[in-house]
Short mmCIF file of C-alpha atoms and ligand atoms in Angstrom, two decimals:
data_model
loop_
_atom_site.label_atom_id
_atom_site.label_comp_id
_atom_site.label_asym_id
_atom_site.label_seq_id
_atom_site.Cartn_x
_atom_site.Cartn_y
_atom_site.Cartn_z
CA MET A 53 68.73 10.22 -11.08
CA SER A 54 67.46 13.68 -10.25
CA ARG A 55 67.90 15.21 -6.84
CA GLU A 56 65.21 14.65 -4.26
CA LYS A 57 62.70 17.52 -3.87
CA TRP A 58 60.58 19.02 -1.13
CA GLY A 59 56.92 17.99 -1.43
CA THR A 60 55.64 21.55 -1.04
CA ARG A 61 56.89 25.09 -0.72
CA THR A 62 55.41 25.26 2.77
CA GLY A 63 57.42 22.18 3.67
CA PHE A 64 60.63 23.89 2.66
CA ILE A 65 59.80 27.10 4.51
CA LEU A 66 58.85 25.22 7.65
CA ALA A 67 62.13 23.34 7.53
CA ALA A 68 64.16 26.53 7.06
CA VAL A 69 62.26 28.28 9.84
CA GLY A 70 62.57 25.13 11.96
CA SER A 71 66.32 25.32 11.61
CA ALA A 72 66.40 29.00 12.46
CA ILE A 73 64.16 28.72 15.51
CA GLY A 74 66.22 26.97 18.12
CA LEU A 75 67.77 27.36 21.52
CA GLY A 76 69.12 30.74 20.42
CA ASN A 77 65.62 32.15 20.09
CA ILE A 78 64.46 30.96 23.47
CA TRP A 79 67.44 31.43 25.71
CA ARG A 80 69.78 33.78 23.87
CA PHE A 81 67.72 36.56 22.30
CA PRO A 82 65.79 37.78 25.40
CA TYR A 83 68.96 38.27 27.40
CA VAL A 84 70.97 39.77 24.54
CA ALA A 85 68.22 42.31 23.85
CA TYR A 86 67.85 43.19 27.52
CA LYS A 87 71.60 43.64 28.02
CA ASN A 88 72.00 45.75 24.92
CA GLY A 89 69.55 48.55 25.40
CA GLY A 90 66.18 46.82 25.80
CA GLY A 91 63.66 48.52 23.56
CA ALA A 92 66.40 50.54 21.90
CA PHE A 93 68.01 47.29 20.79
CA MET A 94 65.20 46.86 18.26
CA ILE A 95 66.88 49.47 16.06
CA PRO A 96 70.24 47.75 15.54
CA TYR A 97 68.42 44.43 15.51
CA LEU A 98 66.06 45.46 12.69
CA PHE A 99 68.94 47.06 10.89
CA ALA A 100 70.90 43.81 11.11
CA ILE A 101 67.94 41.79 9.80
CA LEU A 102 67.47 44.08 6.83
CA THR A 103 71.12 44.54 5.90
CA THR A 104 72.48 41.10 6.67
CA GLY A 105 69.83 38.64 7.79
CA VAL A 106 67.48 38.60 4.82
CA PHE A 107 70.24 39.15 2.26
CA PHE A 108 72.46 36.41 3.60
CA VAL A 109 69.61 33.91 3.77
CA ALA A 110 68.67 34.85 0.20
CA PHE A 111 72.29 34.38 -0.86
CA GLU A 112 72.50 30.86 0.60
CA PHE A 113 69.08 29.97 -0.79
CA ILE A 114 70.03 31.04 -4.31
CA MET A 115 73.36 29.24 -4.21
CA GLY A 116 71.78 25.99 -3.09
CA LYS A 117 68.95 26.22 -5.58
CA LYS A 118 71.10 27.21 -8.52
CA TYR A 119 73.90 24.71 -8.04
CA ARG A 120 71.68 21.98 -6.53
CA GLY A 121 74.22 20.45 -4.25
CA SER A 122 75.19 19.90 -0.67
CA ALA A 123 77.55 22.60 0.62
CA PRO A 124 80.77 21.03 -0.78
CA LEU A 125 79.15 20.26 -4.12
CA THR A 126 77.66 23.75 -4.42
CA TYR A 127 81.02 25.41 -3.83
CA PHE A 128 82.72 22.89 -6.13
CA ARG A 129 80.33 23.85 -8.90
CA ILE A 130 81.08 27.54 -8.37
CA ASN A 131 84.77 26.76 -8.61
CA LYS A 132 86.60 23.59 -7.70
CA LYS A 133 89.06 25.58 -5.59
CA LEU A 134 86.16 26.46 -3.27
CA GLU A 135 85.16 22.92 -2.38
CA PHE A 136 87.01 23.16 0.94
CA VAL A 137 84.69 25.95 2.10
CA GLY A 138 81.86 23.44 1.92
CA TRP A 139 83.80 20.88 3.93
CA TRP A 140 84.72 23.54 6.45
CA GLN A 141 81.02 24.23 6.95
CA PHE A 142 80.35 20.49 7.00
CA LEU A 143 82.84 20.08 9.84
CA ILE A 144 81.36 23.03 11.72
CA ALA A 145 77.91 21.47 11.41
CA PHE A 146 79.30 18.17 12.65
CA VAL A 147 80.99 19.73 15.68
CA ILE A 148 77.92 21.72 16.63
CA MET A 149 75.51 18.84 16.27
CA THR A 150 77.52 16.65 18.64
CA TYR A 151 76.98 19.03 21.55
CA TYR A 152 73.64 20.53 20.52
CA ALA A 153 72.18 17.02 20.89
CA VAL A 154 73.48 16.84 24.45
CA ILE A 155 71.61 19.99 25.48
CA LEU A 156 68.46 18.46 24.04
CA ALA A 157 69.14 15.36 26.12
CA TRP A 158 69.22 17.58 29.22
CA ALA A 159 65.90 19.10 28.18
CA MET A 160 64.47 15.61 27.86
CA ASP A 161 65.61 14.79 31.38
CA TYR A 162 64.07 18.01 32.62
CA ILE A 163 60.72 17.08 31.09
CA LYS A 164 60.85 14.03 33.29
CA TYR A 165 62.02 16.01 36.34
CA SER A 166 59.16 18.46 35.85
CA ALA A 167 56.66 15.75 36.68
CA THR A 168 57.96 15.60 40.26
CA LEU A 169 59.74 18.99 40.45
CA ALA A 170 62.80 16.89 41.18
CA TRP A 171 65.10 19.92 41.22
CA GLY A 172 63.75 21.12 44.60
CA GLU A 173 64.60 24.58 45.89
CA GLY A 174 68.30 24.68 45.10
CA THR A 175 68.00 24.48 41.32
CA LYS A 176 71.61 25.42 40.65
CA ALA A 177 73.11 22.81 42.93
CA PHE A 178 70.68 20.29 41.50
CA PHE A 179 71.65 21.04 37.91
CA TYR A 180 75.42 20.96 38.34
CA SER A 181 75.84 18.43 41.15
CA SER A 182 72.90 16.07 41.29
CA PHE A 183 72.16 16.06 37.57
CA LEU A 184 75.35 16.73 35.59
CA HIS A 185 77.70 15.37 38.27
CA VAL A 186 80.31 17.88 37.18
CA SER A 187 83.88 17.35 38.22
CA PRO A 188 85.50 20.25 40.11
CA GLY A 189 87.62 21.38 37.16
CA ALA A 190 88.33 20.59 33.54
CA SER A 191 91.58 19.07 32.38
CA VAL A 192 92.77 17.54 29.16
CA GLY A 193 92.58 13.78 29.05
CA HIS A 194 90.53 13.49 32.20
CA PHE A 195 86.88 13.35 31.52
CA GLY A 196 85.76 11.21 34.41
CA ASN A 197 82.86 8.85 33.94
CA ILE A 198 79.83 8.72 31.75
CA VAL A 199 76.74 10.19 33.39
CA TRP A 200 74.03 7.70 32.53
CA GLN A 201 71.07 10.00 32.96
CA ILE A 202 72.52 12.12 30.16
CA LEU A 203 73.59 9.30 27.90
CA ILE A 204 70.25 7.53 27.73
CA PRO A 205 68.12 10.51 26.61
CA LEU A 206 71.01 11.43 24.31
CA LEU A 207 70.60 8.13 22.52
CA ILE A 208 66.88 8.82 22.18
CA VAL A 209 67.55 12.29 20.74
CA TRP A 210 69.91 10.77 18.17
CA LEU A 211 67.43 8.05 17.32
CA ILE A 212 64.69 10.61 16.61
CA THR A 213 67.04 12.85 14.62
CA PHE A 214 68.74 10.23 12.49
CA GLY A 215 65.44 8.40 12.12
CA THR A 216 64.00 11.55 10.58
CA VAL A 217 66.89 12.13 8.21
CA PHE A 218 66.96 8.43 7.29
CA ASN A 219 63.55 8.87 5.66
CA GLY A 220 64.80 11.57 3.32
CA ILE A 221 63.71 15.09 2.55
CA LYS A 222 60.05 14.77 1.71
CA ASN A 223 59.16 11.81 3.89
CA GLY A 224 61.48 12.60 6.76
CA ILE A 225 62.57 16.20 7.31
CA GLU A 226 59.51 17.80 5.73
CA ILE A 227 56.99 15.72 7.67
CA MET A 228 58.83 16.17 10.94
CA ASN A 229 58.88 19.97 10.54
CA LYS A 230 55.26 20.07 9.46
CA VAL A 231 54.30 18.41 12.72
CA ALA A 232 56.89 19.92 15.04
CA LEU A 233 56.77 23.59 14.12
CA PRO A 234 53.02 24.21 14.48
CA MET A 235 53.13 22.19 17.70
CA LEU A 236 56.00 24.31 19.00
CA ILE A 237 54.17 27.52 18.24
CA VAL A 238 50.96 26.41 19.95
CA LEU A 239 52.79 25.18 23.04
CA PHE A 240 55.01 28.23 23.23
CA VAL A 241 52.06 30.59 22.93
CA ILE A 242 50.44 28.83 25.90
CA PHE A 243 53.65 29.41 27.86
CA VAL A 244 53.75 33.08 26.87
CA ILE A 245 50.07 33.65 27.72
CA ARG A 246 50.62 32.10 31.13
CA ALA A 247 53.69 34.27 31.67
CA VAL A 248 52.07 37.59 30.75
CA THR A 249 49.05 36.91 32.95
CA LEU A 250 51.13 36.36 36.08
CA PRO A 251 51.27 39.07 38.76
CA GLY A 252 54.38 41.19 38.29
CA SER A 253 54.76 40.32 34.61
CA ILE A 254 54.35 43.99 33.64
CA SER A 255 57.51 44.97 35.52
CA GLY A 256 59.40 42.31 33.57
CA LEU A 257 58.06 43.57 30.26
CA ASN A 258 58.95 47.11 31.23
CA ALA A 259 62.48 46.02 31.99
CA PHE A 260 62.67 44.24 28.65
CA PHE A 261 61.24 47.03 26.49
CA GLU A 262 62.54 50.07 28.40
CA PRO A 263 64.81 51.72 25.85
CA THR A 264 68.27 52.84 26.85
CA TRP A 265 68.88 55.12 23.91
CA SER A 266 72.46 55.88 24.83
CA SER A 267 73.27 52.24 24.12
CA LEU A 268 72.93 52.99 20.41
CA LYS A 269 76.21 54.86 20.61
CA GLN A 270 78.07 51.73 21.70
CA PRO A 271 79.58 49.62 18.92
CA SER A 272 79.25 46.50 21.08
CA VAL A 273 75.45 46.82 20.92
CA TRP A 274 75.49 46.80 17.13
CA ILE A 275 77.90 43.89 17.14
CA SER A 276 75.56 41.96 19.42
CA ALA A 277 72.66 42.58 17.05
CA TYR A 278 74.59 41.21 14.07
CA SER A 279 75.87 38.22 16.04
CA GLN A 280 72.37 37.37 17.20
CA ILE A 281 70.88 37.55 13.72
CA PHE A 282 73.72 35.57 12.23
CA TYR A 283 73.52 32.75 14.76
CA SER A 284 69.77 32.74 14.92
CA LEU A 285 69.35 32.33 11.17
CA SER A 286 71.76 29.38 11.13
CA LEU A 287 74.02 31.12 8.60
CA GLY A 288 77.49 30.13 7.47
CA MET A 289 77.03 26.45 8.17
CA GLY A 290 75.83 25.22 4.83
CA ILE A 291 72.35 24.65 6.25
CA MET A 292 70.38 27.00 4.03
CA ILE A 293 72.46 25.93 1.01
CA THR A 294 71.68 22.28 1.66
CA TYR A 295 67.96 22.81 2.26
CA SER A 296 67.49 24.93 -0.84
CA SER A 297 69.32 22.42 -3.02
CA TYR A 298 66.12 20.37 -2.86
CA LEU A 299 63.97 23.18 -4.29
CA PRO A 300 62.48 23.18 -7.77
CA GLN A 301 64.02 25.64 -10.24
CA LYS A 302 61.08 28.05 -10.30
CA GLU A 303 61.07 28.76 -6.59
CA ASP A 304 61.05 32.39 -5.41
CA THR A 305 63.99 32.29 -3.02
CA THR A 306 64.00 36.02 -2.23
CA ASN A 307 60.47 35.86 -0.93
CA ASN A 308 61.30 32.74 1.06
CA ALA A 309 64.26 34.53 2.61
CA PHE A 310 62.02 37.32 3.88
CA ILE A 311 59.52 34.84 5.30
CA THR A 312 62.24 32.84 7.02
CA ALA A 313 63.99 35.84 8.56
CA PHE A 314 60.82 37.50 9.82
CA SER A 315 59.23 34.32 11.19
CA ASN A 316 62.39 33.68 13.12
CA SER A 317 62.41 37.19 14.56
CA GLY A 318 58.72 37.00 15.39
CA PHE A 319 59.44 33.94 17.48
CA GLU A 320 62.36 35.70 19.14
CA LEU A 321 60.20 38.61 20.15
CA LEU A 322 57.57 36.25 21.51
CA SER A 323 60.23 34.54 23.53
CA GLY A 324 61.54 37.83 24.90
CA ILE A 325 58.03 38.68 26.06
CA GLY A 326 57.45 35.28 27.66
CA ILE A 327 60.80 35.04 29.40
CA PHE A 328 60.76 38.60 30.78
CA ALA A 329 57.13 38.40 31.90
CA ALA A 330 58.11 35.29 33.86
CA LEU A 331 61.17 37.07 35.28
CA GLY A 332 58.96 39.99 36.38
CA PHE A 333 56.73 37.56 38.25
CA MET A 334 59.74 35.95 39.90
CA ALA A 335 61.19 39.31 40.90
CA GLN A 336 57.96 40.23 42.66
CA LYS A 337 57.70 36.84 44.37
CA SER A 338 61.29 36.65 45.57
CA GLY A 339 62.15 40.30 46.09
CA VAL A 340 65.25 39.87 43.92
CA SER A 341 65.59 42.52 41.21
CA ILE A 342 65.09 41.62 37.55
CA LYS A 343 68.62 42.76 36.89
CA ASP A 344 69.94 40.08 39.22
CA LEU A 345 67.60 37.40 37.96
CA ALA A 346 68.09 37.97 34.25
CA ALA A 347 70.33 35.42 32.58
CA GLY A 348 70.81 33.71 29.27
CA GLY A 349 71.82 30.27 28.06
CA ILE A 350 72.13 27.23 30.28
CA GLY A 351 71.75 29.29 33.46
CA LEU A 352 68.40 30.65 32.31
CA ALA A 353 66.91 27.40 31.08
CA PHE A 354 68.13 24.98 33.72
CA VAL A 355 68.53 27.15 36.83
CA VAL A 356 66.28 30.23 36.71
CA ILE A 357 63.31 28.73 34.85
CA PRO A 358 62.99 25.79 37.27
CA GLN A 359 62.94 28.35 40.12
CA ILE A 360 60.11 30.17 38.41
CA ILE A 361 58.26 26.94 37.70
CA ASN A 362 58.38 26.12 41.43
CA GLN A 363 56.36 29.27 42.10
CA LEU A 364 53.65 28.72 39.50
CA PRO A 365 50.24 27.17 39.98
CA MET A 366 50.29 23.81 38.16
CA PRO A 367 54.08 23.77 38.16
CA GLN A 368 54.37 20.27 36.68
CA PHE A 369 52.33 21.23 33.65
CA PHE A 370 54.33 24.36 32.89
CA GLY A 371 57.62 22.61 33.52
CA ILE A 372 56.80 19.95 30.97
CA LEU A 373 55.53 22.62 28.59
CA PHE A 374 58.70 24.72 28.74
CA PHE A 375 61.19 21.90 28.36
CA LEU A 376 59.14 20.29 25.63
CA CYS A 377 59.31 23.59 23.72
CA LEU A 378 63.07 23.67 24.19
CA LEU A 379 63.33 20.10 22.94
CA ILE A 380 61.13 20.60 19.87
CA ALA A 381 62.80 23.88 18.91
CA GLY A 382 66.17 22.18 19.20
CA VAL A 383 65.36 18.98 17.33
CA THR A 384 64.30 20.83 14.19
CA SER A 385 67.64 22.69 14.26
CA LEU A 386 69.57 19.51 14.95
CA VAL A 387 67.98 17.80 11.97
CA SER A 388 69.20 20.62 9.71
CA LEU A 389 72.77 20.23 10.96
CA VAL A 390 72.65 16.50 10.38
CA GLU A 391 71.31 16.93 6.85
CA VAL A 392 74.30 19.15 5.99
CA CYS A 393 76.59 16.22 6.82
CA ILE A 394 74.48 13.51 5.21
CA SER A 395 73.97 15.32 1.90
CA ALA A 396 77.67 16.19 1.64
CA ILE A 397 78.79 12.59 2.06
CA CYS A 398 76.08 11.23 -0.25
CA ASP A 399 77.17 13.66 -2.97
CA LYS A 400 80.89 13.06 -2.61
CA PHE A 401 81.02 9.29 -2.25
CA GLU A 402 77.70 8.38 -3.83
CA TRP A 403 76.73 6.32 -0.82
CA SER A 404 73.04 5.70 -0.29
CA ARG A 405 71.29 7.96 2.21
CA LYS A 406 70.53 5.03 4.48
CA LYS A 407 74.12 3.83 4.64
CA THR A 408 75.38 7.39 5.23
CA VAL A 409 72.89 8.02 8.01
CA LEU A 410 73.93 4.82 9.73
CA ILE A 411 77.63 5.60 9.60
CA VAL A 412 77.40 9.30 10.47
CA GLY A 413 74.90 8.40 13.19
CA ILE A 414 77.33 6.04 14.85
CA VAL A 415 80.28 8.46 14.62
CA ALA A 416 78.27 11.43 15.93
CA THR A 417 76.87 9.38 18.80
CA VAL A 418 80.33 8.22 19.84
CA VAL A 419 81.72 11.77 19.76
CA SER A 420 78.78 13.15 21.71
CA VAL A 421 79.46 10.69 24.55
CA PHE A 422 82.37 12.93 25.61
CA TYR A 423 79.86 15.64 26.44
CA SER A 424 77.95 13.30 28.72
CA THR A 425 80.87 12.78 31.09
CA ASN A 426 81.65 14.58 34.34
CA SER A 427 83.60 17.23 32.41
CA GLY A 428 81.14 17.34 29.54
CA VAL A 429 79.65 20.72 30.34
CA TYR A 430 83.11 22.36 30.35
CA LEU A 431 83.94 20.80 27.03
CA LEU A 432 80.63 21.96 25.62
CA ASP A 433 81.18 25.50 26.81
CA VAL A 434 84.65 25.78 25.28
CA VAL A 435 83.78 24.11 21.98
CA ASP A 436 80.64 26.24 21.62
CA ASN A 437 82.51 29.49 22.22
CA PHE A 438 85.33 28.69 19.82
CA VAL A 439 83.33 27.20 17.02
CA ASN A 440 80.92 30.15 17.02
CA SER A 441 83.61 32.81 17.12
CA PHE A 442 86.50 31.30 15.21
CA ALA A 443 84.98 28.84 12.78
CA ILE A 444 81.56 30.07 11.66
CA LEU A 445 82.61 33.71 11.36
CA PRO A 446 85.83 33.32 9.34
CA GLY A 447 84.09 30.65 7.26
CA ALA A 448 81.29 33.06 6.41
CA VAL A 449 83.74 35.81 5.50
CA VAL A 450 85.53 33.41 3.15
CA GLU A 451 82.14 32.34 1.75
CA ILE A 452 81.11 35.88 0.82
CA ILE A 453 84.46 37.14 -0.39
CA SER A 454 85.28 34.11 -2.48
CA VAL A 455 81.89 33.64 -4.11
CA LEU A 456 81.04 37.29 -4.70
CA TRP A 457 84.43 38.93 -5.19
CA ILE A 458 87.06 36.37 -6.15
CA PHE A 459 84.84 34.23 -8.35
CA LYS A 460 82.46 37.09 -9.14
CA ARG A 461 79.17 35.25 -8.95
CA PHE A 462 77.20 38.34 -7.98
CA ASN A 463 75.45 38.96 -11.31
CA ILE A 464 74.69 35.30 -11.95
CA LEU A 465 73.14 34.82 -8.52
CA ARG A 466 71.21 38.08 -8.72
CA ASP A 467 69.76 37.22 -12.13
CA GLU A 468 68.83 33.75 -10.95
CA ALA A 469 66.97 35.23 -7.97
CA ASN A 470 65.27 37.99 -9.92
CA ARG A 471 64.08 35.66 -12.66
CA TYR A 472 61.65 34.03 -10.23
CA SER A 473 60.87 36.84 -7.82
CA GLN A 474 58.96 40.09 -7.78
CA ILE A 475 61.28 41.38 -5.11
CA ARG A 476 64.33 42.68 -6.97
CA LEU A 477 67.80 42.17 -5.62
CA GLY A 478 70.24 44.76 -6.87
CA LYS A 479 72.75 47.32 -5.68
CA LEU A 480 71.52 47.36 -2.10
CA TRP A 481 71.98 43.61 -1.92
CA LYS A 482 75.48 43.87 -3.31
CA ILE A 483 76.53 46.61 -0.92
CA SER A 484 74.92 45.07 2.16
CA LEU A 485 75.93 41.50 1.59
CA GLY A 486 79.15 42.05 -0.30
CA ILE A 487 80.65 44.94 1.65
CA LEU A 488 78.85 45.76 4.88
CA THR A 489 78.35 42.19 6.05
CA PRO A 490 81.97 41.00 5.72
CA ILE A 491 83.18 44.20 7.40
CA VAL A 492 80.86 43.64 10.34
CA LEU A 493 81.82 39.97 10.54
CA ILE A 494 85.51 40.84 10.54
CA VAL A 495 84.99 43.41 13.30
CA ILE A 496 83.15 40.80 15.38
CA LEU A 497 85.93 38.31 14.69
CA ILE A 498 88.69 40.70 15.74
CA THR A 499 86.81 41.74 18.87
CA SER A 500 86.45 38.12 19.98
CA LEU A 501 90.03 37.38 19.03
CA ILE A 502 91.28 40.17 21.28
CA ALA A 503 89.00 39.10 24.13
CA ASN A 504 90.08 35.47 23.90
CA ILE A 505 93.77 36.31 23.71
CA GLN A 506 93.67 38.72 26.65
CA THR A 507 92.00 36.26 28.99
CA VAL A 508 91.72 32.50 28.81
CA TYR A 509 88.09 31.76 27.99
CA GLY A 510 85.79 30.91 30.88
CA GLY A 511 88.57 30.73 33.48
CA TYR A 512 89.54 27.20 32.37
CA SER A 513 93.12 25.95 32.36
CA SER A 514 94.97 27.21 29.32
CA SER A 515 95.87 23.69 28.19
CA PHE A 516 92.19 22.73 28.15
CA VAL A 517 91.27 25.77 26.06
CA ALA A 518 94.30 25.24 23.80
CA ALA A 519 93.32 21.65 23.12
CA PHE A 520 89.58 21.89 22.62
CA GLY A 521 89.29 25.53 21.62
CA TRP A 522 92.21 26.82 19.57
CA SER A 523 93.49 23.52 18.18
CA MET A 524 90.01 22.46 17.21
CA VAL A 525 89.19 25.63 15.25
CA ILE A 526 92.58 25.59 13.54
CA ALA A 527 92.20 21.92 12.62
CA LEU A 528 88.84 22.41 10.89
CA PRO A 529 89.91 24.31 7.74
CA ILE A 530 93.02 22.14 7.42
CA LEU A 531 90.95 18.98 7.60
CA ALA A 532 88.51 20.54 5.14
CA LEU A 533 91.31 21.12 2.66
CA LEU A 534 92.43 17.53 2.99
CA ILE A 535 88.91 16.17 2.43
CA SER A 536 88.52 18.35 -0.64
CA ARG A 537 91.57 16.62 -2.14
CA ILE A 538 89.78 13.28 -2.17
CA PRO A 539 88.35 12.83 -5.67
CA TRP A 540 84.59 12.75 -6.27
CA LYS A 541 83.27 9.26 -6.75
CA ASN A 542 81.67 10.46 -9.94
CA ALA A 543 83.61 13.53 -11.03
CA GLU A 544 81.74 13.98 -14.30
CA LYS A 545 78.39 13.99 -12.58
CA ALA A 546 79.62 16.41 -9.94
CA LYS A 547 80.54 18.94 -12.62
CA ILE A 548 77.16 19.01 -14.32
CA ILE A 549 74.33 20.86 -12.62
CA PRO A 550 71.26 18.66 -12.99
CA ASP A 551 68.05 19.95 -14.46
CA GLY A 552 65.77 21.28 -11.76
CA GLU A 553 62.52 21.41 -13.67
CA ASP A 554 61.35 17.93 -12.87
CA GLY A 555 59.88 16.51 -9.69
N1 LIG B 714 69.57 28.95 14.68
C1 LIG B 714 69.62 28.17 15.88
C2 LIG B 714 69.08 28.92 17.05
O1 LIG B 714 68.63 30.02 16.97
C3 LIG B 714 70.98 27.84 16.28
C4 LIG B 714 71.64 26.91 15.40
C5 LIG B 714 72.81 27.25 14.94
C6 LIG B 714 71.05 25.74 15.07
C7 LIG B 714 73.43 26.41 14.13
C8 LIG B 714 71.66 24.90 14.25
C9 LIG B 714 72.85 25.25 13.77
O2 LIG B 714 69.09 28.37 18.12
#
């Protein structure tokens, strides 16, 4: 049986862009850019897109298309010693999806709260106390109780996500992205137009775009640009490999990589404009400076934004709009993480998609329940920090060095890409992806290593961080090695790359 295929090229691109556009675009990029030089940040940012972003996406696209397998199968076909890299990325995808879904559950709750502005004036107290019911501190083995208002939307998020993946590539993931992505863009543009037409928005935009040129001299600014691009394009998690394994042979992956990277950045820029225009309005209204209002992540989405919504005309409408955007942007990313896991298991054990979705669905749901307890937000924070710094990054370094340098696939992959594309990949690709990118990734890795050794992350107890941070990231590659020792259900089939001309 030949591998399933995307129905159309647009379907594939929308799915790849859908994965890239996520929470990181909406709540991470604006703040990262602002903190790292504002307008001047565009220089390292563009540099990172052109030297790493596009080239890395192209690399994962070509690998998936050429070897036509899930992440483990793709690496296995490059060399059987590399199979564990695929399982490492599989485990990373699994870990991330179990907490990513929880944030989407919060967003779903906040859509409901928008209808009555349930958060009141004290949005921070509401979020942490009334909504999350956080316990005063985090400790190992003491999670407290399940918070039902998180668990119920969480189940709905899982139902939508696994329901989508259950229906396969063409009839599930492709259709969902074809509906969700245009909808997201329309809704988000309405939000941005509202934001830029508010009084005071100009001061927010000035704060966002005002270039601090001296920041270009700081290495940390360049590091932030690379980290943002890397996370935002969903790299190093097997996602782009998996998605492109469903492409027909003749596809121009280089071109697709450019489209994916630039669409993602376009959305990031739009988000920076919308968020900072809204912050400018809030600064004028409240008399608090933009510097003190500006935030990223959970604090931006669930504390500052509700404050801003309170001040708007038609607050209910814009509340629903914002959190719906967050939810849609997140679901299309979540689906891509889930597909990494589903395709890997289907390939390895030859289970049917439906059976795999059912089993993975149940396991992921059970694990994610831990994040909907009184200590859930602490757990989420620690796992997120460690998996991003100490699993994705080293995994990606291993990915590049092993495929390009140890097993020398550079020429094969380049020829495969160039055969179907007018955009030529050559020396620049080799130097950027093969040399510059791993160096930058290693620098980022060492910087975070030093930071996390000097101080215990987030001010949590060291046993909590040791258990769910360090132990977790160390366990992943070990577990991956063990899984790669299990034989393929059909070893002969795994070795042969199927013909990609059909379908
Ligand atoms: N690329 C997504 C974003 O920008 C983040 C993400 C990372 C999503 C990993 C899925 C997997 O938010």
